[in-house]
PDB file of C-alpha atoms in Angstrom:
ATOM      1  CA  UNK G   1     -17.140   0.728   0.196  1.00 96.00           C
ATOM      2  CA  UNK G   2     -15.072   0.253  -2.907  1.00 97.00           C
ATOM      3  CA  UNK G   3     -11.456  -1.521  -2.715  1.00 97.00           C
ATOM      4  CA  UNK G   4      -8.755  -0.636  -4.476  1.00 97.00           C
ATOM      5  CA  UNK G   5      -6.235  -3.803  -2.935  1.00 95.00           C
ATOM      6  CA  UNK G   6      -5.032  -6.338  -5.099  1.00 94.00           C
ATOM      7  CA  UNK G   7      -7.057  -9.427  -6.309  1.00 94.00           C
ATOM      8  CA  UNK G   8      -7.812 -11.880  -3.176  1.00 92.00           C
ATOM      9  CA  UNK G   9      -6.836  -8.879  -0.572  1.00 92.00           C
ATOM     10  CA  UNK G  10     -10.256  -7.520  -0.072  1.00 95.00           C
ATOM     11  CA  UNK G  11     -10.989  -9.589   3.259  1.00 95.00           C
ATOM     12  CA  UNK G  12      -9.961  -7.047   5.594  1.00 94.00           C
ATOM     13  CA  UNK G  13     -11.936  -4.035   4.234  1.00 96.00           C
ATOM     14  CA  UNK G  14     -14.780  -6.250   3.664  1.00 96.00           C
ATOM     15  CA  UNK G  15     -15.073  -7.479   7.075  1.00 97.00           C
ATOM     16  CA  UNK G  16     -14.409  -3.560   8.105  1.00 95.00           C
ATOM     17  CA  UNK G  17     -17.532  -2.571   5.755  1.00 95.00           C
ATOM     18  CA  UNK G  18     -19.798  -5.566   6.922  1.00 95.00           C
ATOM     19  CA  UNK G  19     -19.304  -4.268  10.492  1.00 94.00           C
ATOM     20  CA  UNK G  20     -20.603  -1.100   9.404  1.00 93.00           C
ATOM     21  CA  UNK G  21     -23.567  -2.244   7.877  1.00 92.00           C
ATOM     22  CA  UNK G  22     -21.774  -2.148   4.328  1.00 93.00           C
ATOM     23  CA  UNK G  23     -21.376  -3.743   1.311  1.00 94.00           C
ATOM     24  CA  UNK G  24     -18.191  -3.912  -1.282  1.00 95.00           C
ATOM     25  CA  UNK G  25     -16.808  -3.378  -4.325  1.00 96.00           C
ATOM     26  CA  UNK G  26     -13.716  -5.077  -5.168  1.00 96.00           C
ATOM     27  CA  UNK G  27     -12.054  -3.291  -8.002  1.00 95.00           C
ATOM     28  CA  UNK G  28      -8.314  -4.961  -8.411  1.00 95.00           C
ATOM     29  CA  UNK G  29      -5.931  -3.270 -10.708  1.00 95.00           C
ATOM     30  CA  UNK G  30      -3.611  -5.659 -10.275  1.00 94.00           C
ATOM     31  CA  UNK G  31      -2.307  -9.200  -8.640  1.00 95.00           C
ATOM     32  CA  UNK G  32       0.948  -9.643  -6.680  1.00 95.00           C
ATOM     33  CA  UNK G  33       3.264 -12.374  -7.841  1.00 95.00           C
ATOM     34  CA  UNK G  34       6.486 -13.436  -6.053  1.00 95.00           C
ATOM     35  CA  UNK G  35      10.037 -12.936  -7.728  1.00 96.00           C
ATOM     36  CA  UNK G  36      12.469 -15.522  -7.111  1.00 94.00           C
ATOM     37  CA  UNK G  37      14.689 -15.527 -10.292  1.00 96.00           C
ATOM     38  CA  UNK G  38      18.276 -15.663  -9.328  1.00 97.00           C
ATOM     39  CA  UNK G  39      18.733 -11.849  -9.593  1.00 97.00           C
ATOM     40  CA  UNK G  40      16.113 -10.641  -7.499  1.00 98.00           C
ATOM     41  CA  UNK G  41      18.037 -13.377  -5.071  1.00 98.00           C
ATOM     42  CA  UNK G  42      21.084 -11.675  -5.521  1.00 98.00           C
ATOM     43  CA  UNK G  43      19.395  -8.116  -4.549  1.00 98.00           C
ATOM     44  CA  UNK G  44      17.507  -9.429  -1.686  1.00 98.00           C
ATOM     45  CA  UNK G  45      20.691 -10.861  -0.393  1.00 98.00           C
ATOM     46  CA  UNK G  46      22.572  -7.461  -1.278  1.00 98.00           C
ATOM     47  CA  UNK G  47      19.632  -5.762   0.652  1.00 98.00           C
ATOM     48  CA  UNK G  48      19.480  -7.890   3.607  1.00 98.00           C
ATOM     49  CA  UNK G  49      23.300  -7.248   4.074  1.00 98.00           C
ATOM     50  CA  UNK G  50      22.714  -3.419   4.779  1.00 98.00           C
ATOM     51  CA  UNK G  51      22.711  -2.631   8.489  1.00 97.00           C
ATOM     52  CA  UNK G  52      19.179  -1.424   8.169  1.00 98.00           C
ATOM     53  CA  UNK G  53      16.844  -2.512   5.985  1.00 98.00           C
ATOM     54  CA  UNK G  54      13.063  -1.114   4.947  1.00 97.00           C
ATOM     55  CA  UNK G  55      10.332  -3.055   4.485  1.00 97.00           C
ATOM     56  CA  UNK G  56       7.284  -1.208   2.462  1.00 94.00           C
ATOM     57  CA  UNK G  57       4.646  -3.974   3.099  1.00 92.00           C
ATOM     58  CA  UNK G  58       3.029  -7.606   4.649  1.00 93.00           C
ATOM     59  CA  UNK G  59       3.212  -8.996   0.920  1.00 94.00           C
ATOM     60  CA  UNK G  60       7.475  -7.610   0.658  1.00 96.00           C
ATOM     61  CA  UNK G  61       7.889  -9.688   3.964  1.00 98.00           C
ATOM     62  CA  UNK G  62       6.122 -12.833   2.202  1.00 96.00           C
ATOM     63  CA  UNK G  63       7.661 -13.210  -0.575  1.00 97.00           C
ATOM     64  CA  UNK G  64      11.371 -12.163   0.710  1.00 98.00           C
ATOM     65  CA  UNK G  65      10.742 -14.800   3.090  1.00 97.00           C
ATOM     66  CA  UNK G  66      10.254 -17.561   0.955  1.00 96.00           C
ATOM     67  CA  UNK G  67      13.627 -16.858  -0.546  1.00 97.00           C
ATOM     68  CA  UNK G  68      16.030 -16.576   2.914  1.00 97.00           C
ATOM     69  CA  UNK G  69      14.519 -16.788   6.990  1.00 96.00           C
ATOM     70  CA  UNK G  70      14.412 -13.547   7.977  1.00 97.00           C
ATOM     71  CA  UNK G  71      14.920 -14.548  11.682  1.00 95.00           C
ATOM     72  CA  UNK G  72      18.346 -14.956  10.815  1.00 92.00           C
ATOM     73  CA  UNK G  73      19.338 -11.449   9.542  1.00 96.00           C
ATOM     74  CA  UNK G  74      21.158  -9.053  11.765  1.00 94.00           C
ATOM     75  CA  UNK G  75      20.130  -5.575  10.616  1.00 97.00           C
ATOM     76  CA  UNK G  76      17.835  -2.796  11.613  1.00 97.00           C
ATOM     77  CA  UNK G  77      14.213  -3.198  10.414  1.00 98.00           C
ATOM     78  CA  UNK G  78      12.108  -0.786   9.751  1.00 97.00           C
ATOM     79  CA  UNK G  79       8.377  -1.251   8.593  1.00 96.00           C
ATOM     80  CA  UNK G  80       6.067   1.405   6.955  1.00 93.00           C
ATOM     81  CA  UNK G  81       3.198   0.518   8.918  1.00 88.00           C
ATOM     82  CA  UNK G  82       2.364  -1.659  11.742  1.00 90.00           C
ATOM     83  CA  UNK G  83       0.725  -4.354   9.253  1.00 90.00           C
ATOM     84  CA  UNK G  84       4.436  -4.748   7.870  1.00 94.00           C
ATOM     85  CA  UNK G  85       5.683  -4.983  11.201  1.00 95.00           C
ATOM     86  CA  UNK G  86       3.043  -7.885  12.161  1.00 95.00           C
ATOM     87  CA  UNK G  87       4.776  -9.806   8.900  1.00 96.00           C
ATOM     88  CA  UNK G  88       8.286  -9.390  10.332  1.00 97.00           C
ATOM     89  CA  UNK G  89       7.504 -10.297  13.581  1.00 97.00           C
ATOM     90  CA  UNK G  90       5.560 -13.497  11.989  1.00 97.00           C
ATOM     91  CA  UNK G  91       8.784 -14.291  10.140  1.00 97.00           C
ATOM     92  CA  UNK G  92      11.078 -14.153  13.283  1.00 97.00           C
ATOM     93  CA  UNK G  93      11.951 -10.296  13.517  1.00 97.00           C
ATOM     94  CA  UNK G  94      12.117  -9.178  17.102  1.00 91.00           C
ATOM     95  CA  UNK G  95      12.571  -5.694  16.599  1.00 95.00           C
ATOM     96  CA  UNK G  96      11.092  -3.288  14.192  1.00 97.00           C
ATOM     97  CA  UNK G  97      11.125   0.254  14.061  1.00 96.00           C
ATOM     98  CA  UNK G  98       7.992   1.569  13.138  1.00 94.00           C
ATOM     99  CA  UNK G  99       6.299   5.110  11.861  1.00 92.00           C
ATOM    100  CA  UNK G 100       2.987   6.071  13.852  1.00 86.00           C
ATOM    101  CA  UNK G 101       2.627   7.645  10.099  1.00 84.00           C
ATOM    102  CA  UNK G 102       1.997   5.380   8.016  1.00 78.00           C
ATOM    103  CA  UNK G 103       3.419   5.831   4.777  1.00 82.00           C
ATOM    104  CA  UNK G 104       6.212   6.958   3.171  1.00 85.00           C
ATOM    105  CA  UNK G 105       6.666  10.159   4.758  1.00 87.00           C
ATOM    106  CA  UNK G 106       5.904   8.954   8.195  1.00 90.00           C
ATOM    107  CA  UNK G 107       9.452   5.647   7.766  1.00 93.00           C
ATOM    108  CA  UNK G 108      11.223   8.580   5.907  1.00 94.00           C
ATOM    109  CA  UNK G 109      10.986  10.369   9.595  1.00 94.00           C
ATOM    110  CA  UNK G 110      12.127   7.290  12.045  1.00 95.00           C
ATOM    111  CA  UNK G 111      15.081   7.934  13.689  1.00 95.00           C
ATOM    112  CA  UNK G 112      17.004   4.972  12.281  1.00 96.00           C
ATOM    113  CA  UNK G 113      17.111   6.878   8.683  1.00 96.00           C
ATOM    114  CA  UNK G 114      17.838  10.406   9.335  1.00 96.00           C
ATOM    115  CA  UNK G 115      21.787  10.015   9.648  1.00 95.00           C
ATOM    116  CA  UNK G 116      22.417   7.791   6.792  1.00 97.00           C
ATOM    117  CA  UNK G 117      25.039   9.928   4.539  1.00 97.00           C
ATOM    118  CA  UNK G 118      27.696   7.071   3.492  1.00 97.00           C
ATOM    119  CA  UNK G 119      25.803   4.475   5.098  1.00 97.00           C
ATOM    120  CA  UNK G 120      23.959   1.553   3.012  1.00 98.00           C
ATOM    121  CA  UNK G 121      20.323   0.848   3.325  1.00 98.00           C
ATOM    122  CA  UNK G 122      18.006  -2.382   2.362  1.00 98.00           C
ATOM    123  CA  UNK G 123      14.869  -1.916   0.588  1.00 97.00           C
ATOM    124  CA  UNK G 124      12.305  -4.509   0.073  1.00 97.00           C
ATOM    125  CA  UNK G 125       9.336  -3.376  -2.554  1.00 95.00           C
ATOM    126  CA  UNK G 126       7.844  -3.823  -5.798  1.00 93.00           C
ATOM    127  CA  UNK G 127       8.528  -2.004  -8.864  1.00 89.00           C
ATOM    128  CA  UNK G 128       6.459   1.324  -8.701  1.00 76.00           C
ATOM    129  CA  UNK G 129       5.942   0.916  -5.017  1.00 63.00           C
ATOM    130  CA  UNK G 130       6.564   3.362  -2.084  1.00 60.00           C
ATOM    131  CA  UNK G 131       8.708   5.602  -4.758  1.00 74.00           C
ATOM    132  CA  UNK G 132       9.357   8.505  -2.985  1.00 86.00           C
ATOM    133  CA  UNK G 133      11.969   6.444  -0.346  1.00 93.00           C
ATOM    134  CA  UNK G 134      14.673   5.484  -2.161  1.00 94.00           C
ATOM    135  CA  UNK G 135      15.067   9.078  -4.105  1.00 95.00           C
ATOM    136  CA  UNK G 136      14.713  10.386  -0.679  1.00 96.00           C
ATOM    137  CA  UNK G 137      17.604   7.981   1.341  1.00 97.00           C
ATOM    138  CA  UNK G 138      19.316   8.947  -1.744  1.00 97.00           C
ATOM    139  CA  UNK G 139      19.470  12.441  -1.483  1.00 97.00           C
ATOM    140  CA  UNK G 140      20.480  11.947   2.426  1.00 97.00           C
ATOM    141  CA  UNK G 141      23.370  10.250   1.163  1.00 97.00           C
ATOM    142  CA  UNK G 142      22.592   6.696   1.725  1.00 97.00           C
ATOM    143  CA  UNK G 143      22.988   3.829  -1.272  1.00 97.00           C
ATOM    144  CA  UNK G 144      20.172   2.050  -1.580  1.00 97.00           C
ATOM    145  CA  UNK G 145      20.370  -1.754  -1.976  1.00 98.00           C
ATOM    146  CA  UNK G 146      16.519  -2.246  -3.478  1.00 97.00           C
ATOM    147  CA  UNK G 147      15.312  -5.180  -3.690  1.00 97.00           C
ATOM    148  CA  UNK G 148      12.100  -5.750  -5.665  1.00 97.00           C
ATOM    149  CA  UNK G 149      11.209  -8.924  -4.130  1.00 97.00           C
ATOM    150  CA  UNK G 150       7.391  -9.171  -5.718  1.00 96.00           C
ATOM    151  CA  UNK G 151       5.759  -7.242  -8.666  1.00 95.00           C
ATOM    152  CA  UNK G 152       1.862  -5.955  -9.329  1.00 93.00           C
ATOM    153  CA  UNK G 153       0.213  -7.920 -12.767  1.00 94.00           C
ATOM    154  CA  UNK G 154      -2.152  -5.356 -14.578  1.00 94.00           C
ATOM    155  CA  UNK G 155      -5.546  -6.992 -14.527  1.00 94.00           C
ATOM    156  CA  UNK G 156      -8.586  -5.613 -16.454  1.00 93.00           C
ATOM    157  CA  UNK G 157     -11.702  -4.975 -14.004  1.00 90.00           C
ATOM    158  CA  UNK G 158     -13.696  -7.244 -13.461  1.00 92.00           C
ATOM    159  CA  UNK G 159     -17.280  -7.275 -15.319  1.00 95.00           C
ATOM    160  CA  UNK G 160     -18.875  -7.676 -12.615  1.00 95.00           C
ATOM    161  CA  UNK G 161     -17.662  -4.884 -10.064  1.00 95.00           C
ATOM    162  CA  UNK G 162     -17.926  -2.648 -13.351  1.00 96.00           C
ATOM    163  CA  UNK G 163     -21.565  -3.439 -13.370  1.00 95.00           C
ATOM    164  CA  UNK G 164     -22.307  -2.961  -9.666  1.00 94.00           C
ATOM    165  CA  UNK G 165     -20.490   0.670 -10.005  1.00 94.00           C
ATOM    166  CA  UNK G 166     -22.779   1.533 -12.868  1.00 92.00           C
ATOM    167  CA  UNK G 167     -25.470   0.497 -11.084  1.00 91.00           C
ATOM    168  CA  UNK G 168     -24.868   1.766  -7.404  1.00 89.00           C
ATOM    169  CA  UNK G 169     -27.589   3.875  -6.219  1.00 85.00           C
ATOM    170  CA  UNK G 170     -26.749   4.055  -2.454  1.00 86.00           C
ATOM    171  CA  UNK G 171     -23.958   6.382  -0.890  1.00 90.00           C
ATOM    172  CA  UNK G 172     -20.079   4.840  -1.267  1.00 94.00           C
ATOM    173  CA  UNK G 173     -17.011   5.656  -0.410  1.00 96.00           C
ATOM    174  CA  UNK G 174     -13.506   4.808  -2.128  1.00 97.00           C
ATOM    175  CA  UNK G 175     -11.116   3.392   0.042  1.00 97.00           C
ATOM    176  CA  UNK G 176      -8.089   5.172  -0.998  1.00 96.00           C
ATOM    177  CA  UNK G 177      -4.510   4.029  -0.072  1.00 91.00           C
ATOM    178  CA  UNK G 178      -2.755   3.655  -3.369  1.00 90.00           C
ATOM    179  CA  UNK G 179      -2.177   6.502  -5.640  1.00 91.00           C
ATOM    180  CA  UNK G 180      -0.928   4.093  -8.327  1.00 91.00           C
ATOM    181  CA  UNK G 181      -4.004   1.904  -8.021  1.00 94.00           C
ATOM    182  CA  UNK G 182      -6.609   4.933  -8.258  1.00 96.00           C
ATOM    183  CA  UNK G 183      -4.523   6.076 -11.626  1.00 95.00           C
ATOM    184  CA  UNK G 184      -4.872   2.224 -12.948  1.00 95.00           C
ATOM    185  CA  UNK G 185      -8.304   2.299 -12.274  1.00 96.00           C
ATOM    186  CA  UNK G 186      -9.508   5.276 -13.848  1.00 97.00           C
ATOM    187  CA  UNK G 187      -7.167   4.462 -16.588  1.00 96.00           C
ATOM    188  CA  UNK G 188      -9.162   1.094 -17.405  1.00 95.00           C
ATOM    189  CA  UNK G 189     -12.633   1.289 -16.397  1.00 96.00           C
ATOM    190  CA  UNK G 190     -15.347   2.440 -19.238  1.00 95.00           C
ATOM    191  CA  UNK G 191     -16.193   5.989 -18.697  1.00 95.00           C
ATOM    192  CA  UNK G 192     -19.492   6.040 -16.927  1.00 93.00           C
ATOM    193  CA  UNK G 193     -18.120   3.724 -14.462  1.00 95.00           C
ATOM    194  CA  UNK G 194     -15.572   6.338 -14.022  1.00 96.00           C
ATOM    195  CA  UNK G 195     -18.237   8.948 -13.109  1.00 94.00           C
ATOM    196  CA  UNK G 196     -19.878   6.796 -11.183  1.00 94.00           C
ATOM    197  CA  UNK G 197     -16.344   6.630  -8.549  1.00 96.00           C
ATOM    198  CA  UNK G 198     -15.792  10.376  -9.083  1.00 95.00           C
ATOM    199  CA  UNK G 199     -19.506  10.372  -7.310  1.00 94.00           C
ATOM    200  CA  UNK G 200     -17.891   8.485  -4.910  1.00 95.00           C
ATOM    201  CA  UNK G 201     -16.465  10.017  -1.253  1.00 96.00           C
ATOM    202  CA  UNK G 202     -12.857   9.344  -1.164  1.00 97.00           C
ATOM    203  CA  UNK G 203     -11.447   7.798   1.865  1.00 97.00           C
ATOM    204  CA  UNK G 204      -7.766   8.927   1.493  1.00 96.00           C
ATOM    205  CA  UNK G 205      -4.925   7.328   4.014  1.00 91.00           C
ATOM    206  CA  UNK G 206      -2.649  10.062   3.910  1.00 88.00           C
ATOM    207  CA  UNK G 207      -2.432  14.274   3.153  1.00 90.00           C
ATOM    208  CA  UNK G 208      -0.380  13.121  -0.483  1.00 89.00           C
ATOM    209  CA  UNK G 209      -3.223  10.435  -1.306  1.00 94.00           C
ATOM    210  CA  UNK G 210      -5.603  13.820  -0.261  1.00 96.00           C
ATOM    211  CA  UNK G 211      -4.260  16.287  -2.964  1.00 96.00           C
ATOM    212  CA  UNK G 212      -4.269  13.220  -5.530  1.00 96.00           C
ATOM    213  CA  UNK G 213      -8.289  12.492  -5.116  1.00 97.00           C
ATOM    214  CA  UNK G 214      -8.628  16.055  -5.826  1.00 97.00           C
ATOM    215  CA  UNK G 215      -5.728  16.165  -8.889  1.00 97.00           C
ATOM    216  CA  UNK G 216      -8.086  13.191 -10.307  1.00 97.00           C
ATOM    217  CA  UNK G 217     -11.337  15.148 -10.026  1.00 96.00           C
ATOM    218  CA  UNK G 218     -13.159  13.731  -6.433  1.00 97.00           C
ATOM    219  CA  UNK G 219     -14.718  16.444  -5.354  1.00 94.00           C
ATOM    220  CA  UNK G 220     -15.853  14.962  -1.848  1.00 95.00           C
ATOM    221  CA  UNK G 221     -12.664  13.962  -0.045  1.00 97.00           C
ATOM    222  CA  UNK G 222     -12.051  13.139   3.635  1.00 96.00           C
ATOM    223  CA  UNK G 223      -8.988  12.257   5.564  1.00 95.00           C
ATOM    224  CA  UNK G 224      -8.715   9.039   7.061  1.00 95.00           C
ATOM    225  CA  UNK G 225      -6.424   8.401   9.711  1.00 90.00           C
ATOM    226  CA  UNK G 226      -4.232   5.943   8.255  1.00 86.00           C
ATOM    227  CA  UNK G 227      -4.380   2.539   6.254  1.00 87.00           C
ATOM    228  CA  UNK G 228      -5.692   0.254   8.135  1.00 88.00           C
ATOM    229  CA  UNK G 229      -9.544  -0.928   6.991  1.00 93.00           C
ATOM    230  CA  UNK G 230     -10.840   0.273  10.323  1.00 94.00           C
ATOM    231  CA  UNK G 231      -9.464   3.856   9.772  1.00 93.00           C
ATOM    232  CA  UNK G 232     -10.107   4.386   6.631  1.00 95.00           C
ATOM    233  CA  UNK G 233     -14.405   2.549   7.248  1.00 96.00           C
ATOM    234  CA  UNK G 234     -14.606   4.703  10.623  1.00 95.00           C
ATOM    235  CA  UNK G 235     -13.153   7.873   8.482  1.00 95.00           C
ATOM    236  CA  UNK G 236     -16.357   7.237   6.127  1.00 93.00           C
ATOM    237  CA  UNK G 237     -18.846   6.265   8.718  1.00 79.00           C
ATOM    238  CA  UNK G 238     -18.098   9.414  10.637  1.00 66.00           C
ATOM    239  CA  UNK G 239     -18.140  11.976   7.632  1.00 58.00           C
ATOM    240  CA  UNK G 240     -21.405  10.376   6.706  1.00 60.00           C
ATOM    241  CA  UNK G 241     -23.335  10.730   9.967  1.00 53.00           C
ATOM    242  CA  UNK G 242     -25.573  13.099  10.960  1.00 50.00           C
ATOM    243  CA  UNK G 243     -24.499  16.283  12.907  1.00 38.00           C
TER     244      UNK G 243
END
């Protein structure tokens, strides 16, 4: 399997791989680093003030969470996948609304955010992240308090997972749940390493993530059923095995 998550969040797809009988390849585009400058406090606060308030992952959760206790806000939650909900309810969130699609698309249909014209609505991100919400609360008439409560360093690949994708001469499959982090990958990796992972299946976590492996010139791409390391493992295991 090769990861796509962010440096030092590779555990859970490499314990999903080992219980397959696989290896990985950690290939982090980036690292996640808390904000907590005084005007990302001022927009978290602005955000947590809406009467509902989406959260667009575990790592949003963290690091708004170091800045005010969660427990004590009186709003709406709602969580893109059940891994974000887990966070909340770690922080002291009893209630959270969440998708049984898990992406964008799938918190873009909860109940909770369909009447929002005139109504205000929290959002705790990154910069780049989950993009297609806010223009989408937006055009339902919401405003959008966004909060970008954590941001994604650019890191070059490391030589070493560079070398073991040059050299890989067993069948792999890309875990796929971040269009952004596929484009920063191809973008920065030398180009034989980038045929190498076009050789690769693609794992993709959603029907959007789908069409982009194929944009981006994968040629064998399977659907997993969502996110989580299991899925998107069993989603490769099962294409791979015999029929």
């Amino acid at each position: 399997m090769i990861s796509l998550r962010p440096r030092g969040e590779h555990a859970g797809l490499r314990a999903a791989a080992a219980r397959a009988g696989a290896g990985l390849i950690a290939l982090s585009p980036w690292r996640l680093v808390d904000r907590t400058d005084a005007a990302t406090l001022a927009a978290l606060d602005a955000a947590l003030a809406a009467p509902c308030v989406v959260v667009t992952s575990p790592t949003a959760v963290r690091a708004a969470a170091v800045m005010r206790p969660l427990r004590d806000v009186q709003t709406r939650w709602c969580a893109v996948g059940t891994g974000t909900a887990a966070a909340l309810r770690r922080a002291g969130v009893r209630a959270v609304d969440v998708p049984g699609r898990m992406d964008s698309e799938g918190v873009l249909a909860l109940s909770a955010l369909q009447d929002v014209a005139g109504c205000t609505v929290g959002l705790l991100t990154a910069p780049g992240g989950r993009d297609a919400i806010a223009p989408a609360l937006a055009a339902r008439g919401a405003q959008v308090q966004r909060a970008d409560v954590y941001a994604r360093e650019v890191l070059a690949p490391a030589p070493s997972a560079v070398a073991a994708l040059e050299r890989i001469d067993a069948p792999c499959a890309l875990a796929l749940s971040s269009g952004e982090a596929l484009r920063q990958v191809l973008a920065a990796l030398p180009p034989a390493a980038v045929r190498e992972l076009r050789c690769a299946q693609a794992v993709a976590a959603s029907d959007r993530l789908t069409a982009l492996a194929r944009t981006l010139g994968f040629r064998d791409v399977v659907r997993a059923a969502g996110p989580r390391p299991g899925q998107l493992v069993s989603a490769a295991t099962v294409a791979r095995a015999p029929r």
